[in-house]
Amino acid sequence: MTEREKMLAGELYDCGDSQLLNQWHKAKNLMRDYNLTDTRDAEEKDRILSELLGGRGKNLWITAPFYVDYGNNIYFGNNCEVNLNCTFLDSNKIIVGDNALIAPNVQIYTAFHPTSARERFGEQKADGSFEFCKTRTAPVIIGNNVWIGGGAIILPGVTIGDNVVIGAGSVVTKDIPSNTIAYGSPCQVIRDNE
């Protein structure tokens, strides 16, 4: 398996792999261009998003600045809005359904590291340096008609069902079922959402 295949399978992989680093650099350059594009230049923003993202439906609005790791593992449905200063660390797939509202400063993570420093970095080299840290991943799936409040953090492996509201500042550590309102740290279902 390539390191990318290991990454998407959720296996321990080397993020210093040259194929992954090439995509990472490409994404960082596209992200920079997007973040510096005139907000009225819809054609250029569309061109950049077409090259950056894995896929998207109609009517996607992303307010700059927007931050990604690879970009090509992010998929949006129709009629989605991402407000400013959001970070999508897409070492695995981030799939966002239709009609999603993602407020400012939301962070979505798919990557995590072994808790053991030896597993994260391996053995120290003779010159005192280490290899790139080892990483694992799990996808994040966000359903249709979801509103994620400002400053929320969604951790690897989380699935958020349809018609869910996640309160501002929440840390989402586990799956949230459809038709609910949830908030807190850790995020918990508070009540049904009719």
XYZ file of C-alpha atoms in Angstrom:
194
model
C 0.000 0.000 0.000
C 1.116 3.545 -0.638
C 1.240 5.962 2.288
C -1.838 7.705 0.853
C -3.721 4.394 0.737
C -2.698 3.709 4.338
C -3.819 7.222 5.302
C -7.285 6.802 3.790
C -7.611 3.288 5.276
C -6.961 4.649 8.770
C -3.696 2.784 9.154
C -0.524 4.223 10.636
C 1.185 6.170 7.845
C 4.140 8.479 7.264
C 2.958 12.042 6.561
C 6.471 12.837 5.319
C 5.888 10.684 2.234
C 6.819 12.569 -0.961
C 3.432 11.949 -2.691
C 1.582 13.272 0.356
C 3.898 16.249 0.724
C 3.419 17.164 -2.941
C -0.371 17.214 -2.490
C 0.022 19.112 0.804
C 2.116 21.824 -0.897
C -0.302 22.016 -3.833
C -3.215 22.468 -1.426
C -1.381 25.134 0.566
C -0.682 27.124 -2.599
C -4.286 26.829 -3.816
C -5.540 27.765 -0.352
C -3.289 30.823 -0.333
C -4.573 31.861 -3.754
C -8.185 31.385 -2.649
C -7.669 33.373 0.531
C -6.128 36.258 -1.445
C -8.685 36.281 -4.283
C -10.938 39.342 -4.513
C -14.210 38.382 -2.829
C -16.169 39.537 -5.907
C -14.178 37.335 -8.317
C -16.571 34.366 -8.307
C -15.027 32.832 -11.429
C -11.521 32.628 -9.917
C -12.819 31.352 -6.590
C -14.780 28.669 -8.447
C -11.712 27.660 -10.467
C -9.580 27.299 -7.334
C -12.209 25.291 -5.447
C -12.604 22.983 -8.457
C -8.888 22.208 -8.313
C -8.635 22.096 -4.506
C -11.632 20.050 -3.347
C -12.444 16.377 -3.883
C -15.964 17.238 -4.953
C -18.836 19.657 -4.418
C -22.431 20.280 -5.315
C -24.071 23.522 -6.403
C -24.030 26.798 -4.479
C -20.977 26.361 -2.255
C -19.897 29.533 -0.464
C -16.631 29.539 1.482
C -15.600 32.807 3.120
C -11.843 33.321 3.257
C -9.681 32.593 5.050
C -10.174 28.844 4.741
C -7.541 26.262 5.723
C -7.032 22.633 4.625
C -4.372 19.933 4.702
C -4.832 18.204 1.326
C -8.129 19.618 0.088
C -8.860 16.693 -2.214
C -10.412 14.662 0.615
C -13.163 17.266 1.224
C -16.615 16.793 -0.329
C -19.582 19.200 -0.064
C -23.203 18.673 -1.047
C -25.487 21.377 -2.444
C -26.193 24.755 -0.827
C -23.400 24.796 1.752
C -21.879 27.799 3.475
C -18.576 27.824 5.334
C -17.917 31.046 7.230
C -14.481 32.553 7.766
C -11.458 31.082 9.505
C -12.486 27.421 9.314
C -9.901 24.638 9.345
C -10.517 21.259 7.698
C -7.621 18.866 8.364
C -8.568 16.339 5.717
C -6.080 13.497 6.061
C -9.165 11.333 5.606
C -12.485 12.164 3.996
C -14.607 15.039 5.263
C -18.051 14.655 3.722
C -20.576 17.454 4.255
C -24.179 16.914 3.134
C -26.628 19.335 1.562
C -27.725 22.614 3.163
C -24.920 22.800 5.727
C -24.091 25.955 7.641
C -20.633 25.975 9.190
C -19.998 29.014 11.374
C -16.692 30.879 11.842
C -13.690 29.206 13.457
C -15.016 25.656 13.132
C -12.292 23.014 13.130
C -12.765 19.549 11.628
C -9.986 17.032 12.259
C -9.542 13.616 10.688
C -5.978 12.952 11.884
C -4.681 11.787 15.238
C -1.361 10.492 16.545
C -0.309 7.598 18.772
C -0.112 8.672 22.411
C 3.292 6.997 22.754
C 6.128 9.305 21.646
C 8.097 6.264 20.462
C 5.235 5.262 18.173
C 4.729 8.862 16.985
C 8.364 9.555 16.083
C 10.217 6.245 16.039
C 13.782 6.006 17.240
C 15.891 9.136 17.484
C 18.505 9.440 14.719
C 22.223 9.787 15.411
C 22.013 13.551 14.771
C 19.235 13.882 17.379
C 16.405 14.369 14.867
C 13.292 12.273 14.304
C 11.290 11.152 11.291
C 7.993 12.877 10.505
C 5.458 11.912 13.104
C 3.338 8.849 12.417
C -0.353 9.490 12.081
C -3.674 7.667 11.818
C -6.989 8.958 10.494
C -10.730 8.477 10.614
C -13.316 10.188 8.374
C -15.819 12.831 9.464
C -19.318 12.630 7.996
C -21.795 15.516 8.369
C -25.397 14.935 7.263
C -27.937 17.122 5.494
C -29.431 20.287 7.020
C -26.745 20.593 9.710
C -25.734 23.829 11.413
C -22.404 23.798 13.244
C -21.999 26.739 15.618
C -18.953 28.980 15.823
C -15.766 27.607 17.293
C -16.957 23.993 17.376
C -14.319 21.269 17.078
C -15.194 17.961 15.431
C -12.787 15.108 16.147
C -11.752 12.182 13.896
C -14.276 9.442 13.234
C -17.376 11.464 14.143
C -20.625 11.155 12.194
C -23.232 13.882 12.612
C -26.712 12.895 11.426
C -29.254 14.895 9.434
C -31.082 17.935 10.828
C -28.619 18.494 13.678
C -27.552 21.715 15.379
C -24.170 21.708 17.138
C -23.859 24.558 19.628
C -21.056 27.095 19.482
C -17.844 26.076 21.234
C -18.734 22.384 21.362
C -16.115 19.639 21.208
C -17.707 16.761 19.296
C -16.002 13.539 20.374
C -18.656 10.977 19.371
C -21.459 10.484 16.865
C -24.520 12.734 17.106
C -27.835 11.191 15.946
C -30.171 12.830 13.455
C -32.843 15.322 14.484
C -31.103 16.554 17.622
C -29.597 19.674 19.158
C -26.290 19.029 20.886
C -23.695 21.163 22.622
C -21.015 21.208 25.268
C -17.533 19.904 25.885
C -17.791 17.057 25.346
C -20.771 17.606 23.064
C -23.947 15.859 24.209
C -27.462 15.630 22.835
C -29.637 18.133 24.736
C -32.988 17.701 23.010
C -34.764 16.665 19.843
C -34.781 19.016 16.854
C -38.176 18.900 15.145
